[in-house]
Amino acid sequence: TAERRLTLADTLARLPRTDNAWHTPPALAPDDDALTVLAAILSSGRSSRFYENLVRQQQLSSNVFASSTGNRGPGLFRVISTALPNKSIDDLEKGIYAEIEKIKTGTIEPWELEKARNNWKRTMASNLGSSLQRAISLGRYALFWNDPDLINTYADRIAAVKPADIQRVAKQYFVETNRTVVITMPKGAAGEVAPSAAS
C-alpha cells in the first residue's frame, strides 16, 4: 500500500548507492517478456536510455543497471546505481524515475526494440554454443517449467513484444506503492539517517 524505504550507513561504502526494486510476476508469466525487453531498453549498452541520459548527459553515475529477475516465484525488477563523487544520490534517484516515466508516456523507437531482440538472439546463440550453458538452460527449463524446448523458442517470445506491451507493464508495475528503495551511504556522510520503522 506504500513505498518501502531504508537508508543504511556502510563503513565500507565510498560512494552513495541506490537500489530500487518493483514487485513483478514470475519468470515466463505473460508480462515477464515485456519487462525483460524494458530492462534492455533502459540499461543495455551505451545507447540505452539510462546511459545516454544519466551517465553521458547528466554525469550522475558511471553506470545504471536494470534487470528483470528470472525467478520461478514472484519476481523483482531491479535498478541499481552508484552516484559519482560530488553528485547527489537524490538527483540520481529522481533521474531513474524520470526515465521510467518517459517509457510510460513517450515513444519507444523501433531500433530500441530491434536492439533488445538482437541482444537476446546473441545471448541464446552464445548459450547454445557452450555445452555447459546449454545443459544448464535445458535443465532449468525442464525442472522449472517442464518445457525444455524453451531453449529454442524463448527468443521468439522476446521478438513478439510490442511497444504497447512495454508501456502497459511500465504503467502497471512501476508505481510508488509497488516500490522498495534502499539507499546506502558512506558512514558519516551528510544526510545519513536511521533506518525507518516502515522498512
Short mmCIF file of the C-alpha atoms (twelve columns), coordinates in Angstrom:
data_MODEL
# 
_entry.id   MODEL 
# 
loop_
_atom_site.group_PDB 
_atom_site.id 
_atom_site.type_symbol 
_atom_site.label_atom_id 
_atom_site.label_alt_id 
_atom_site.label_comp_id 
_atom_site.label_asym_id 
_atom_site.label_seq_id 
_atom_site.Cartn_x 
_atom_site.Cartn_y 
_atom_site.Cartn_z 
_atom_site.pdbx_PDB_model_num 
ATOM 1   C CA . THR A 1   0.000  0.000   0.000   1 
ATOM 2   C CA . ALA A 2   3.034  2.316   0.217   1 
ATOM 3   C CA . GLU A 3   6.644  2.626   -0.836  1 
ATOM 4   C CA . ARG A 4   9.125  0.911   1.478   1 
ATOM 5   C CA . ARG A 5   12.333 2.880   2.005   1 
ATOM 6   C CA . LEU A 6   15.510 2.287   4.005   1 
ATOM 7   C CA . THR A 7   18.712 4.304   4.325   1 
ATOM 8   C CA . LEU A 8   21.821 2.457   5.504   1 
ATOM 9   C CA . ALA A 9   25.227 3.716   6.637   1 
ATOM 10  C CA . ASP A 10  28.047 1.454   5.435   1 
ATOM 11  C CA . THR A 11  31.594 1.828   6.762   1 
ATOM 12  C CA . LEU A 12  32.963 0.180   3.590   1 
ATOM 13  C CA . ALA A 13  30.985 2.292   1.123   1 
ATOM 14  C CA . ARG A 14  32.898 5.036   -0.653  1 
ATOM 15  C CA . LEU A 15  30.014 6.455   -2.689  1 
ATOM 16  C CA . PRO A 16  26.233 6.578   -2.251  1 
ATOM 17  C CA . ARG A 17  24.264 3.831   -3.970  1 
ATOM 18  C CA . THR A 18  20.580 3.402   -4.747  1 
ATOM 19  C CA . ASP A 19  18.860 0.022   -5.058  1 
ATOM 20  C CA . ASN A 20  15.314 0.228   -6.406  1 
ATOM 21  C CA . ALA A 21  13.028 -2.762  -6.818  1 
ATOM 22  C CA . TRP A 22  9.462  -3.261  -8.011  1 
ATOM 23  C CA . HIS A 23  7.421  -6.433  -7.477  1 
ATOM 24  C CA . THR A 24  6.767  -8.241  -10.775 1 
ATOM 25  C CA . PRO A 25  5.316  -11.582 -11.932 1 
ATOM 26  C CA . PRO A 26  7.352  -14.806 -12.057 1 
ATOM 27  C CA . ALA A 27  9.625  -15.574 -14.997 1 
ATOM 28  C CA . LEU A 28  7.763  -16.661 -18.138 1 
ATOM 29  C CA . ALA A 29  4.499  -15.113 -16.938 1 
ATOM 30  C CA . PRO A 30  2.808  -13.174 -19.770 1 
ATOM 31  C CA . ASP A 31  4.205  -9.812  -18.609 1 
ATOM 32  C CA . ASP A 32  7.742  -11.070 -18.000 1 
ATOM 33  C CA . ASP A 33  8.798  -10.857 -21.650 1 
ATOM 34  C CA . ALA A 34  7.885  -7.174  -21.871 1 
ATOM 35  C CA . LEU A 35  9.717  -6.464  -18.605 1 
ATOM 36  C CA . THR A 36  12.802 -8.222  -19.973 1 
ATOM 37  C CA . VAL A 37  12.761 -6.038  -23.085 1 
ATOM 38  C CA . LEU A 38  12.178 -2.958  -20.932 1 
ATOM 39  C CA . ALA A 39  15.309 -3.727  -18.907 1 
ATOM 40  C CA . ALA A 40  17.324 -3.885  -22.135 1 
ATOM 41  C CA . ILE A 41  15.927 -0.580  -23.391 1 
ATOM 42  C CA . LEU A 42  16.780 1.115   -20.107 1 
ATOM 43  C CA . SER A 43  20.280 -0.179  -19.473 1 
ATOM 44  C CA . SER A 44  21.758 -2.373  -22.205 1 
ATOM 45  C CA . GLY A 45  24.832 -0.697  -23.627 1 
ATOM 46  C CA . ARG A 46  25.876 2.868   -24.378 1 
ATOM 47  C CA . SER A 47  22.803 3.561   -26.493 1 
ATOM 48  C CA . SER A 48  20.448 2.700   -23.621 1 
ATOM 49  C CA . ARG A 49  18.296 5.378   -22.026 1 
ATOM 50  C CA . PHE A 50  19.947 5.262   -18.620 1 
ATOM 51  C CA . TYR A 51  23.436 5.501   -20.116 1 
ATOM 52  C CA . GLU A 52  22.594 8.286   -22.541 1 
ATOM 53  C CA . ASN A 53  20.740 10.494  -20.071 1 
ATOM 54  C CA . LEU A 54  22.095 9.715   -16.599 1 
ATOM 55  C CA . VAL A 55  25.674 8.705   -17.421 1 
ATOM 56  C CA . ARG A 56  26.625 10.682  -20.535 1 
ATOM 57  C CA . GLN A 57  24.471 13.799  -20.382 1 
ATOM 58  C CA . GLN A 58  23.867 14.441  -16.667 1 
ATOM 59  C CA . GLN A 59  27.020 12.612  -15.481 1 
ATOM 60  C CA . LEU A 60  25.350 11.459  -12.279 1 
ATOM 61  C CA . SER A 61  26.739 7.903   -12.358 1 
ATOM 62  C CA . SER A 62  29.203 5.733   -14.239 1 
ATOM 63  C CA . ASN A 63  26.545 3.045   -14.795 1 
ATOM 64  C CA . VAL A 64  22.865 2.391   -14.124 1 
ATOM 65  C CA . PHE A 65  21.910 -1.293  -14.256 1 
ATOM 66  C CA . ALA A 66  18.378 -2.628  -14.762 1 
ATOM 67  C CA . SER A 67  17.289 -6.263  -14.718 1 
ATOM 68  C CA . SER A 68  14.149 -8.344  -14.576 1 
ATOM 69  C CA . THR A 69  14.952 -11.323 -12.348 1 
ATOM 70  C CA . GLY A 70  14.109 -14.726 -13.783 1 
ATOM 71  C CA . ASN A 71  12.729 -16.307 -10.636 1 
ATOM 72  C CA . ARG A 72  10.271 -19.173 -10.706 1 
ATOM 73  C CA . GLY A 73  8.331  -17.480 -7.923  1 
ATOM 74  C CA . PRO A 74  7.478  -13.787 -7.543  1 
ATOM 75  C CA . GLY A 75  9.905  -11.593 -9.428  1 
ATOM 76  C CA . LEU A 76  11.662 -8.276  -8.966  1 
ATOM 77  C CA . PHE A 77  12.608 -5.615  -11.463 1 
ATOM 78  C CA . ARG A 78  15.750 -4.002  -10.082 1 
ATOM 79  C CA . VAL A 79  17.559 -0.773  -10.897 1 
ATOM 80  C CA . ILE A 80  20.945 -0.289  -9.225  1 
ATOM 81  C CA . SER A 81  23.308 2.665   -9.483  1 
ATOM 82  C CA . THR A 82  26.144 4.361   -7.621  1 
ATOM 83  C CA . ALA A 83  26.478 8.139   -7.700  1 
ATOM 84  C CA . LEU A 84  29.708 9.695   -8.922  1 
ATOM 85  C CA . PRO A 85  31.775 11.709  -6.418  1 
ATOM 86  C CA . ASN A 86  30.160 15.041  -5.547  1 
ATOM 87  C CA . LYS A 87  26.915 14.064  -7.259  1 
ATOM 88  C CA . SER A 88  23.580 13.913  -5.467  1 
ATOM 89  C CA . ILE A 89  22.075 10.498  -4.822  1 
ATOM 90  C CA . ASP A 90  18.682 12.238  -4.742  1 
ATOM 91  C CA . ASP A 91  19.219 13.596  -8.251  1 
ATOM 92  C CA . LEU A 92  20.276 10.152  -9.439  1 
ATOM 93  C CA . GLU A 93  17.195 8.508   -7.966  1 
ATOM 94  C CA . LYS A 94  14.909 11.164  -9.462  1 
ATOM 95  C CA . GLY A 95  16.642 10.727  -12.819 1 
ATOM 96  C CA . ILE A 96  15.923 6.988   -12.773 1 
ATOM 97  C CA . TYR A 97  12.228 7.617   -12.162 1 
ATOM 98  C CA . ALA A 98  12.142 10.291  -14.863 1 
ATOM 99  C CA . GLU A 99  13.439 7.841   -17.473 1 
ATOM 100 C CA . ILE A 100 10.842 5.278   -16.431 1 
ATOM 101 C CA . GLU A 101 8.086  7.886   -16.770 1 
ATOM 102 C CA . LYS A 102 9.280  8.615   -20.315 1 
ATOM 103 C CA . ILE A 103 8.744  4.941   -21.133 1 
ATOM 104 C CA . LYS A 104 5.151  5.174   -19.920 1 
ATOM 105 C CA . THR A 105 4.175  8.216   -21.949 1 
ATOM 106 C CA . GLY A 106 6.747  8.636   -24.718 1 
ATOM 107 C CA . THR A 107 7.700  6.814   -27.890 1 
ATOM 108 C CA . ILE A 108 9.643  3.564   -27.943 1 
ATOM 109 C CA . GLU A 109 11.753 3.667   -31.067 1 
ATOM 110 C CA . PRO A 110 11.844 0.684   -33.454 1 
ATOM 111 C CA . TRP A 111 15.639 0.492   -33.144 1 
ATOM 112 C CA . GLU A 112 15.343 0.075   -29.366 1 
ATOM 113 C CA . LEU A 113 13.135 -2.987  -29.830 1 
ATOM 114 C CA . GLU A 114 15.386 -4.383  -32.545 1 
ATOM 115 C CA . LYS A 115 18.436 -3.948  -30.325 1 
ATOM 116 C CA . ALA A 116 16.757 -5.818  -27.453 1 
ATOM 117 C CA . ARG A 117 15.763 -8.642  -29.804 1 
ATOM 118 C CA . ASN A 118 19.254 -8.906  -31.262 1 
ATOM 119 C CA . ASN A 119 20.810 -8.927  -27.793 1 
ATOM 120 C CA . TRP A 120 18.668 -11.913 -26.824 1 
ATOM 121 C CA . LYS A 121 19.408 -13.724 -30.082 1 
ATOM 122 C CA . ARG A 122 23.112 -13.250 -29.414 1 
ATOM 123 C CA . THR A 123 22.757 -14.416 -25.809 1 
ATOM 124 C CA . MET A 124 20.826 -17.529 -26.818 1 
ATOM 125 C CA . ALA A 125 23.300 -18.323 -29.597 1 
ATOM 126 C CA . SER A 126 26.172 -17.982 -27.146 1 
ATOM 127 C CA . ASN A 127 24.458 -20.306 -24.659 1 
ATOM 128 C CA . LEU A 128 23.817 -22.888 -27.345 1 
ATOM 129 C CA . GLY A 129 27.494 -22.770 -28.303 1 
ATOM 130 C CA . SER A 130 28.576 -23.835 -24.818 1 
ATOM 131 C CA . SER A 131 27.866 -27.404 -23.711 1 
ATOM 132 C CA . LEU A 132 27.732 -26.309 -20.069 1 
ATOM 133 C CA . GLN A 133 25.369 -23.376 -20.660 1 
ATOM 134 C CA . ARG A 134 23.186 -25.488 -22.937 1 
ATOM 135 C CA . ALA A 135 22.886 -28.148 -20.238 1 
ATOM 136 C CA . ILE A 136 22.106 -25.545 -17.564 1 
ATOM 137 C CA . SER A 137 19.392 -23.957 -19.722 1 
ATOM 138 C CA . LEU A 138 17.826 -27.288 -20.655 1 
ATOM 139 C CA . GLY A 139 17.817 -28.423 -17.030 1 
ATOM 140 C CA . ARG A 140 16.333 -25.137 -15.810 1 
ATOM 141 C CA . TYR A 141 13.576 -25.067 -18.407 1 
ATOM 142 C CA . ALA A 142 12.753 -28.727 -17.813 1 
ATOM 143 C CA . LEU A 143 12.800 -28.549 -14.000 1 
ATOM 144 C CA . PHE A 144 11.060 -25.189 -13.513 1 
ATOM 145 C CA . TRP A 145 8.557  -25.162 -16.382 1 
ATOM 146 C CA . ASN A 146 8.506  -28.715 -17.751 1 
ATOM 147 C CA . ASP A 147 9.391  -27.317 -21.167 1 
ATOM 148 C CA . PRO A 148 12.993 -27.874 -22.288 1 
ATOM 149 C CA . ASP A 149 12.007 -26.657 -25.777 1 
ATOM 150 C CA . LEU A 150 12.090 -23.105 -24.387 1 
ATOM 151 C CA . ILE A 151 15.761 -23.189 -25.296 1 
ATOM 152 C CA . ASN A 152 14.593 -22.998 -28.927 1 
ATOM 153 C CA . THR A 153 11.611 -20.668 -28.538 1 
ATOM 154 C CA . TYR A 154 12.456 -18.077 -25.885 1 
ATOM 155 C CA . ALA A 155 13.997 -15.660 -28.390 1 
ATOM 156 C CA . ASP A 156 10.717 -15.790 -30.337 1 
ATOM 157 C CA . ARG A 157 8.839  -14.691 -27.216 1 
ATOM 158 C CA . ILE A 158 11.133 -11.678 -26.904 1 
ATOM 159 C CA . ALA A 159 10.701 -10.887 -30.607 1 
ATOM 160 C CA . ALA A 160 6.912  -10.806 -30.166 1 
ATOM 161 C CA . VAL A 161 6.988  -7.960  -27.601 1 
ATOM 162 C CA . LYS A 162 5.403  -4.748  -28.892 1 
ATOM 163 C CA . PRO A 163 5.817  -1.128  -27.709 1 
ATOM 164 C CA . ALA A 164 2.287  -1.192  -26.266 1 
ATOM 165 C CA . ASP A 165 3.251  -4.220  -24.125 1 
ATOM 166 C CA . ILE A 166 6.240  -2.369  -22.688 1 
ATOM 167 C CA . GLN A 167 4.246  0.745   -21.872 1 
ATOM 168 C CA . ARG A 168 1.449  -1.294  -20.325 1 
ATOM 169 C CA . VAL A 169 3.754  -3.148  -17.906 1 
ATOM 170 C CA . ALA A 170 5.621  0.056   -17.062 1 
ATOM 171 C CA . LYS A 171 2.352  1.737   -16.085 1 
ATOM 172 C CA . GLN A 172 1.157  -1.313  -14.172 1 
ATOM 173 C CA . TYR A 173 4.235  -2.200  -12.124 1 
ATOM 174 C CA . PHE A 174 6.357  0.961   -11.893 1 
ATOM 175 C CA . VAL A 175 4.251  2.783   -9.338  1 
ATOM 176 C CA . GLU A 176 5.365  4.148   -5.994  1 
ATOM 177 C CA . THR A 177 3.202  1.790   -3.949  1 
ATOM 178 C CA . ASN A 178 4.925  -1.211  -5.599  1 
ATOM 179 C CA . ARG A 179 8.447  0.052   -4.956  1 
ATOM 180 C CA . THR A 180 11.164 -0.655  -2.383  1 
ATOM 181 C CA . VAL A 181 14.179 1.657   -2.177  1 
ATOM 182 C CA . VAL A 182 17.422 1.110   -0.276  1 
ATOM 183 C CA . ILE A 183 19.902 3.988   -0.185  1 
ATOM 184 C CA . THR A 184 23.388 3.075   1.021   1 
ATOM 185 C CA . MET A 185 25.516 5.992   2.221   1 
ATOM 186 C CA . PRO A 186 29.164 6.036   3.277   1 
ATOM 187 C CA . LYS A 187 29.165 6.049   7.086   1 
ATOM 188 C CA . GLY A 188 29.262 9.592   8.402   1 
ATOM 189 C CA . ALA A 189 28.138 11.112  5.107   1 
ATOM 190 C CA . ALA A 190 25.862 14.106  5.104   1 
ATOM 191 C CA . GLY A 191 22.207 13.159  5.109   1 
ATOM 192 C CA . GLU A 192 22.732 9.884   6.908   1 
ATOM 193 C CA . VAL A 193 19.553 8.833   8.697   1 
ATOM 194 C CA . ALA A 194 18.487 5.919   10.817  1 
ATOM 195 C CA . PRO A 195 16.563 3.066   9.180   1 
ATOM 196 C CA . SER A 196 12.858 3.830   9.006   1 
ATOM 197 C CA . ALA A 197 10.440 1.777   11.061  1 
ATOM 198 C CA . ALA A 198 8.302  1.121   7.972   1 
ATOM 199 C CA . SER A 199 11.107 -0.683  6.201   1 
# 
